[in-house]
Coordinates of C-alpha atoms in Angstrom, one line a residue:
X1 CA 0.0 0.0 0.0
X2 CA 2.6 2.2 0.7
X3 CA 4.6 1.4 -2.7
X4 CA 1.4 2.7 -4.2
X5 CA 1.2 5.8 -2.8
X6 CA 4.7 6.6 -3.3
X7 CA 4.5 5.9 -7.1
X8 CA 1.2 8.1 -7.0
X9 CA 3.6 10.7 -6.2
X10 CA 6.4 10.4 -8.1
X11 CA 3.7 10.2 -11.2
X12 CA 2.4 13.4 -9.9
X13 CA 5.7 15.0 -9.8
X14 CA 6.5 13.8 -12.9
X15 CA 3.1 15.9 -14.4
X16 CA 4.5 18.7 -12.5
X17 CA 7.7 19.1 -13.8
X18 CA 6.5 18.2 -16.9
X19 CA 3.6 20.7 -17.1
X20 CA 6.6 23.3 -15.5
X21 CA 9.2 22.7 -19.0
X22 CA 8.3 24.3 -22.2
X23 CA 9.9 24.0 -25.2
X24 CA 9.8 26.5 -27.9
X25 CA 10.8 25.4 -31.6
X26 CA 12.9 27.7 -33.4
X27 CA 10.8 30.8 -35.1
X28 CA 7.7 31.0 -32.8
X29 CA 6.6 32.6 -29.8
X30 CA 4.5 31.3 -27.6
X31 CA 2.6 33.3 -24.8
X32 CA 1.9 32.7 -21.2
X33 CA -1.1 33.7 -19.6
X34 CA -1.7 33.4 -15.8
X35 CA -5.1 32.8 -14.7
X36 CA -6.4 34.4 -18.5
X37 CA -4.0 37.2 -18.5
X38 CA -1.0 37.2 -20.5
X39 CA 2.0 38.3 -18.7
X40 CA 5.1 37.7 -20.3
X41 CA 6.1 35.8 -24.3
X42 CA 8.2 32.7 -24.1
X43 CA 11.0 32.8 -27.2
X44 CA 12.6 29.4 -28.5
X45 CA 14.1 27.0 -26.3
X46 CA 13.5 25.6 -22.8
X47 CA 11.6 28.0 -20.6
X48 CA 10.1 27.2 -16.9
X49 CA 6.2 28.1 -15.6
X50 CA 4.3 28.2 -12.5
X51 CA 2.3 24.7 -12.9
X52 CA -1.3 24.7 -12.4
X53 CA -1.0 29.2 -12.5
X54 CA 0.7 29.6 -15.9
X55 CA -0.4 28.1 -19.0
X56 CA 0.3 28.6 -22.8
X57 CA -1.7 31.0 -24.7
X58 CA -0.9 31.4 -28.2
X59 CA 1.3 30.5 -30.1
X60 CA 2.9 33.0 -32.7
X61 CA 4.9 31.9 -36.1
X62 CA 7.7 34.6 -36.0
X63 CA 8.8 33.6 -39.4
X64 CA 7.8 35.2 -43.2
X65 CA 4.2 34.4 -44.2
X66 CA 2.6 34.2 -47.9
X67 CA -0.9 35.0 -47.9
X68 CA -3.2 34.5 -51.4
X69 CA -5.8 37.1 -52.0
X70 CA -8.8 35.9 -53.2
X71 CA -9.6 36.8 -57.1
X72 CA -12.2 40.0 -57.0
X73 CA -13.7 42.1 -60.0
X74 CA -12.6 45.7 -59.2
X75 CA -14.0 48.6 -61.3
X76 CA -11.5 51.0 -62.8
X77 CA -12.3 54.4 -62.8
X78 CA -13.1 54.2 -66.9
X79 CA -16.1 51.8 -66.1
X80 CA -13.7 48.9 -66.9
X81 CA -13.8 45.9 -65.5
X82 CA -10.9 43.6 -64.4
X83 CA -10.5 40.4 -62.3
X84 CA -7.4 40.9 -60.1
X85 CA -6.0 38.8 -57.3
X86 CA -2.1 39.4 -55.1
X87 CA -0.2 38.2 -52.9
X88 CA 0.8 39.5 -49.4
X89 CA 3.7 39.1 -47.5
X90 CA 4.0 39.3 -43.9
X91 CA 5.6 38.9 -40.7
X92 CA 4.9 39.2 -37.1
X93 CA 7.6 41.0 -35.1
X94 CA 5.2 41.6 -31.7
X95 CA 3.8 38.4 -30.4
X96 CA 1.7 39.7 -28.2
X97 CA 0.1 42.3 -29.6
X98 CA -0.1 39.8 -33.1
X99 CA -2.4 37.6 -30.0
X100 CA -4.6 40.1 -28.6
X101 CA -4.7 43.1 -30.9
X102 CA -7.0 41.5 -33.9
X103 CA -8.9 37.7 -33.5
X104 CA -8.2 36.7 -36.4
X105 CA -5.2 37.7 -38.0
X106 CA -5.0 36.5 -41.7
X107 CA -8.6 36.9 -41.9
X108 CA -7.7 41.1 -41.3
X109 CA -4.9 41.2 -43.2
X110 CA -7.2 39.5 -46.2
X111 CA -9.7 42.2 -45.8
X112 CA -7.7 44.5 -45.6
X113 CA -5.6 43.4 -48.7
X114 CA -9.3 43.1 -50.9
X115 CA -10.7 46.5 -49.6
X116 CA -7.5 48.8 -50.5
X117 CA -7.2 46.7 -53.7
X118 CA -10.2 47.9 -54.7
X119 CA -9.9 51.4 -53.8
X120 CA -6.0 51.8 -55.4
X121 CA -7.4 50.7 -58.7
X122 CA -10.8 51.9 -58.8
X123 CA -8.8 55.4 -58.7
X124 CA -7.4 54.9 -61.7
X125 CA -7.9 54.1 -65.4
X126 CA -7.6 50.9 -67.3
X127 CA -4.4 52.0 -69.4
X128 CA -2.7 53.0 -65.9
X129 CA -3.8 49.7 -64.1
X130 CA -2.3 47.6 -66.9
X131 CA 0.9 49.7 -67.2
X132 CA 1.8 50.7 -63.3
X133 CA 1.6 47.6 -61.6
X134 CA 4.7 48.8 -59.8
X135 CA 3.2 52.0 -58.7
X136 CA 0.0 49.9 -57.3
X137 CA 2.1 47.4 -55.4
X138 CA 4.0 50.6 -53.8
X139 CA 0.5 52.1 -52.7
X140 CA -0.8 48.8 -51.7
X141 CA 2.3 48.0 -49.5
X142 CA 2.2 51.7 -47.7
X143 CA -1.8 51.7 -47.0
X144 CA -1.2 48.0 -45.7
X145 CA 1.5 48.2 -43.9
X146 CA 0.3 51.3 -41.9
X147 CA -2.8 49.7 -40.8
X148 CA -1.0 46.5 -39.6
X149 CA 1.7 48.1 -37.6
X150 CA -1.0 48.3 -34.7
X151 CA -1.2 44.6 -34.6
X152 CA 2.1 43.9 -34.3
X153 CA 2.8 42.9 -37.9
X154 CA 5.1 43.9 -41.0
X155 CA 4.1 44.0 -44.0
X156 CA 7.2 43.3 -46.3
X157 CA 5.3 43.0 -50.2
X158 CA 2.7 43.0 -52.1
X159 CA 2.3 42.0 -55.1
X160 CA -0.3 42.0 -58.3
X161 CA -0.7 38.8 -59.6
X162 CA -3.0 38.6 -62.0
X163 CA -5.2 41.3 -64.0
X164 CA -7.7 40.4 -66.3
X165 CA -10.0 42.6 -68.7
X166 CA -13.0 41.3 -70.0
X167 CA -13.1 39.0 -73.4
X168 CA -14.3 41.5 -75.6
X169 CA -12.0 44.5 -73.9
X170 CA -9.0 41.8 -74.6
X171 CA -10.3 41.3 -78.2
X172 CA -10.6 45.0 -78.5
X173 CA -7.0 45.7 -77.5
X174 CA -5.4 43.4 -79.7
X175 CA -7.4 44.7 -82.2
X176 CA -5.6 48.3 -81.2
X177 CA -1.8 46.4 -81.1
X178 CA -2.4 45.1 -84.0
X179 CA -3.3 48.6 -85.9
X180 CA -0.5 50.4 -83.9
X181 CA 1.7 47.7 -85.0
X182 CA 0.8 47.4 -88.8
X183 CA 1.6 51.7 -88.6
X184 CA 4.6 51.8 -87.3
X185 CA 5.7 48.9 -89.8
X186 CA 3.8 51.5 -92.6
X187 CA 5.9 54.3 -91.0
X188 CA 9.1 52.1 -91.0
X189 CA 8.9 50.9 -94.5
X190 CA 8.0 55.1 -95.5
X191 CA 11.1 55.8 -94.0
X192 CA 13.3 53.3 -95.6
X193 CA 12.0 54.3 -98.9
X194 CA 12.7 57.6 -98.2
X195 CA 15.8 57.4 -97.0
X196 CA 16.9 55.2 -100.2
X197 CA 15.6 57.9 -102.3
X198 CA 17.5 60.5 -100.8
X199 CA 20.9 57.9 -100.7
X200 CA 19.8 57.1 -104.9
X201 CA 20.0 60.7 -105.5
X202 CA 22.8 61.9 -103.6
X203 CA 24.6 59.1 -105.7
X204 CA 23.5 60.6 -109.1
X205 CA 24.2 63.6 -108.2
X206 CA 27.6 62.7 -107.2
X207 CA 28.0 60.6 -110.7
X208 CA 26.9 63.9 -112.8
X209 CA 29.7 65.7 -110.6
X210 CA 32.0 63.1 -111.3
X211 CA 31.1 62.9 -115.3
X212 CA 31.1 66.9 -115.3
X213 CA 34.7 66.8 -113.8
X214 CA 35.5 64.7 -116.4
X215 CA 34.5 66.8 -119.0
X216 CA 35.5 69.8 -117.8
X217 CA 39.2 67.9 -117.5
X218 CA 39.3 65.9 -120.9
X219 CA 38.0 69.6 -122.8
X220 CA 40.6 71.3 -121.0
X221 CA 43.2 69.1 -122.2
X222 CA 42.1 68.8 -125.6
X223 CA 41.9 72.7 -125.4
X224 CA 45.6 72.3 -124.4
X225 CA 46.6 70.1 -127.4
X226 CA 44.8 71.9 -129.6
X227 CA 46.8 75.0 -128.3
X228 CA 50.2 73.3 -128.7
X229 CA 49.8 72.2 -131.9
X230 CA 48.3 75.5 -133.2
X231 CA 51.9 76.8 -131.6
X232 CA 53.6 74.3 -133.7
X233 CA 51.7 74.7 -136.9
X234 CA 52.4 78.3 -136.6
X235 CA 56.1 78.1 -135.7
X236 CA 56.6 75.5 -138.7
X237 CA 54.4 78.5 -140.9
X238 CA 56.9 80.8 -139.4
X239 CA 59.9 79.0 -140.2
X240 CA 58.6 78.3 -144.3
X241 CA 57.4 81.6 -144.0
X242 CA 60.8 82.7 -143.4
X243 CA 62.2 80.5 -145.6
X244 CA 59.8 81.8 -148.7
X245 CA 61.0 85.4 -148.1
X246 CA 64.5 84.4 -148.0
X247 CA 63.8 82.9 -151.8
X248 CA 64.2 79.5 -151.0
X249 CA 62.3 77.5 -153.9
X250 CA 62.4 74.5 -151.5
X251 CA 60.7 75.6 -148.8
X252 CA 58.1 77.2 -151.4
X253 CA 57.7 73.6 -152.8
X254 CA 57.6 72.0 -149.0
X255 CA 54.7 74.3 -147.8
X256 CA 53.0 73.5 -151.5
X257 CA 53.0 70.1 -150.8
X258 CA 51.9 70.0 -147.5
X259 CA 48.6 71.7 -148.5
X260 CA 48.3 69.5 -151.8
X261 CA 48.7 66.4 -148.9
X262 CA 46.5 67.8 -146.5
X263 CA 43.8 68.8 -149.3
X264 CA 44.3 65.0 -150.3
X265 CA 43.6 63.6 -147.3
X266 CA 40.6 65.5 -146.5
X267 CA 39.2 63.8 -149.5
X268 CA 39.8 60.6 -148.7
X269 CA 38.3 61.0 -145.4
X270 CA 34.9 62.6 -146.6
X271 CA 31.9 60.2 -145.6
X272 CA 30.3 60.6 -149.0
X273 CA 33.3 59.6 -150.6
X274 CA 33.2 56.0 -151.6
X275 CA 35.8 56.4 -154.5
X276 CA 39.1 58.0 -154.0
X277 CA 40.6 59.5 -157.6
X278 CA 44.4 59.1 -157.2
X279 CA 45.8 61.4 -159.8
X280 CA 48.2 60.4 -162.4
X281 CA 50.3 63.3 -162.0
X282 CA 52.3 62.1 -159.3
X283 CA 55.5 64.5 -160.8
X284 CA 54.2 67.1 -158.2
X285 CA 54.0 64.8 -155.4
X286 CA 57.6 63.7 -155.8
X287 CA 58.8 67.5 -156.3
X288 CA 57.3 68.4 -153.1
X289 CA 59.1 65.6 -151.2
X290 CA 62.2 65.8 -153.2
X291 CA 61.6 69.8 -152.0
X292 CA 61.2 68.4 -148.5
X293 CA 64.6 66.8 -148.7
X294 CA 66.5 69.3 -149.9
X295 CA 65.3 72.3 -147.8
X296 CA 66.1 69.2 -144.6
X297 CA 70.0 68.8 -146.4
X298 CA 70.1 72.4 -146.8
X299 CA 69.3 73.4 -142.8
X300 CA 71.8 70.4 -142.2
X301 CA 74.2 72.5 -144.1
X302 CA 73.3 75.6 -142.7
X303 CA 73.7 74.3 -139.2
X304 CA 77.2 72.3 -139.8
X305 CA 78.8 75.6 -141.4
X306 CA 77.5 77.7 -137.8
X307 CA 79.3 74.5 -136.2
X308 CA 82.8 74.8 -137.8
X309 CA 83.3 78.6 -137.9
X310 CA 85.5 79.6 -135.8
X311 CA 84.9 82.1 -132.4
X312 CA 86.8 85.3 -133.5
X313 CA 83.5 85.8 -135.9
X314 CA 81.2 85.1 -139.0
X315 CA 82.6 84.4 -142.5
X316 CA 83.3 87.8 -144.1
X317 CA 83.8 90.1 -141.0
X318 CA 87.9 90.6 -141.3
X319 CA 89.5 93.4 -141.7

């Protein structure tokens, strides 16, 4: 009988100390109330209590939380209509007042998340909804954050996932992609060809500068020729010219000759001229090159006997 009672009590000691130990896993925070009223927060590890006075209240997740917002239709304020749903980040860096500020925690934040959704985008129009999802999740995560800072909570994000016009709103803005992408190809192909016009005639005009250089060079070099051999014609004029007045018969049959040649030539060179006449006289032809021959020997002469006389002067200029 006595063995009995003795084990009664060890067993009851053990549910005492056991009821005293409280182990909190890593990233909670658990709550100790004392007869209903919470009077200090228990962090991870082992922690002591009053048995049968303290007991455990709530029990807090410390760590990062991912909340889903519900899909809603919110109104834009164009009269538009879009299905939108988010997602909320949180995390709970006052235990106690995360306990006893709000009953049901996620359930507020949820809310809260819907009701602010709806009044962020309802303040603004389609176009902006579609394009500023950055500047929504930055209003979103202000107005949220602010009213959960009472409860003990953080607010880290907020994000848009998901918005979704109407079928015949979608239909209607591909529609308006599609024109605003078949004008800029319109505009872009406009350009091009206008841009090859411009490079088409910059390259003519630079060919008609290039040919008018040309011509402007090759006329001022025939202009040239033409110049040097009018020099020389009229220097070898001069020099039969000379030679004529001196009394040279010669050179008087030389410049005969060239002309009859010349004259000749011309003849044979006409385009209506199928038939060339030689004439049988060819006596003048060979006096005019037996002229050229001799007035050639006699300027040899001429130039050998200026050659051999002697410094002191010209033939017939002694004494």
């Amino acid at each position: 009988m006595g063995e009995i009672v003795v084990g009664i009590f060890v067993l009851l000691a053990l549910l005492v100390i056991w009821s005293a130990i409280k182990v909190v896993p890593q990233g909670q925070e658990w709550t100790v109330e004392r007869f209903g009223r919470f009077t200090r927060a228990i962090r991870p590890g082992i922690t002591f209590v009053t048995p049968f006075v303290d007991a455990v209240g709530r029990k807090i997740t410390m760590m990062e939380q991912v909340m889903d917002i519900p899909r809603q239709a919110v109104i834009t304020r164009d009269n538009a209509s879009v299905q939108v749903d988010a997602v909320v980040f949180t995390q709970v860096f006052d235990s106690p007042r995360a306990s006893y500020e709000v009953e049901n925690l996620s359930l507020a934040i949820t809310n809260l998340a819907l009701t602010n959704i709806r009044t962020v985008i309802g303040a603004l129009d389609l176009d902006e909804v579609l394009s500023k999802r950055d500047d929504i999740n930055a209003r979103l995560l202000g107005v949220i954050d602010a009213a959960t800072q009472p409860w003990g909570v953080k607010v880290t994000r907020i994000e848009i996932k998901d918005l979704t016009p109407p079928a015949d709103l979608t239909a209607a803005m591909g529609r308006q992609m599609k024109a605003e992408r078949e004008r800029r190809a319109l505009i872009l192909e406009a350009e091009g060809e206008r841009q090859s016009a411009v490079l088409r005639a910059e390259g003519a005009k630079q060919a008609a500068i290039l040919e008018a250089e040309g011509k402007r060079e090759a006329a001022w070099r025939e202009a040239e020729a033409r110049e040097r051999l009018a020099q020389a014609e009229a220097e070898a004029t001069r020099a039969v010219s000379a030679a004529v007045g001196e009394g040279n018969v010669h050179a008087l049959n030389y410049f005969i000759g060239m002309k009859y040649v010349e004259a000749f030539a011309k003849l044979a060179e006409s385009p209506q001229q199928r038939t060339v006449i030689v004439p049988t006289d060819l006596a003048g032809i060979a006096g005019a090159i037996e002229g050229v021959r001799a007035l050639t020997e006699h300027s040899l002469r001429a130039v050998r006997a200026d050659a051999e006389m002697p410094p002191g002067g010209k033939k017939g200029s002694g004494a």
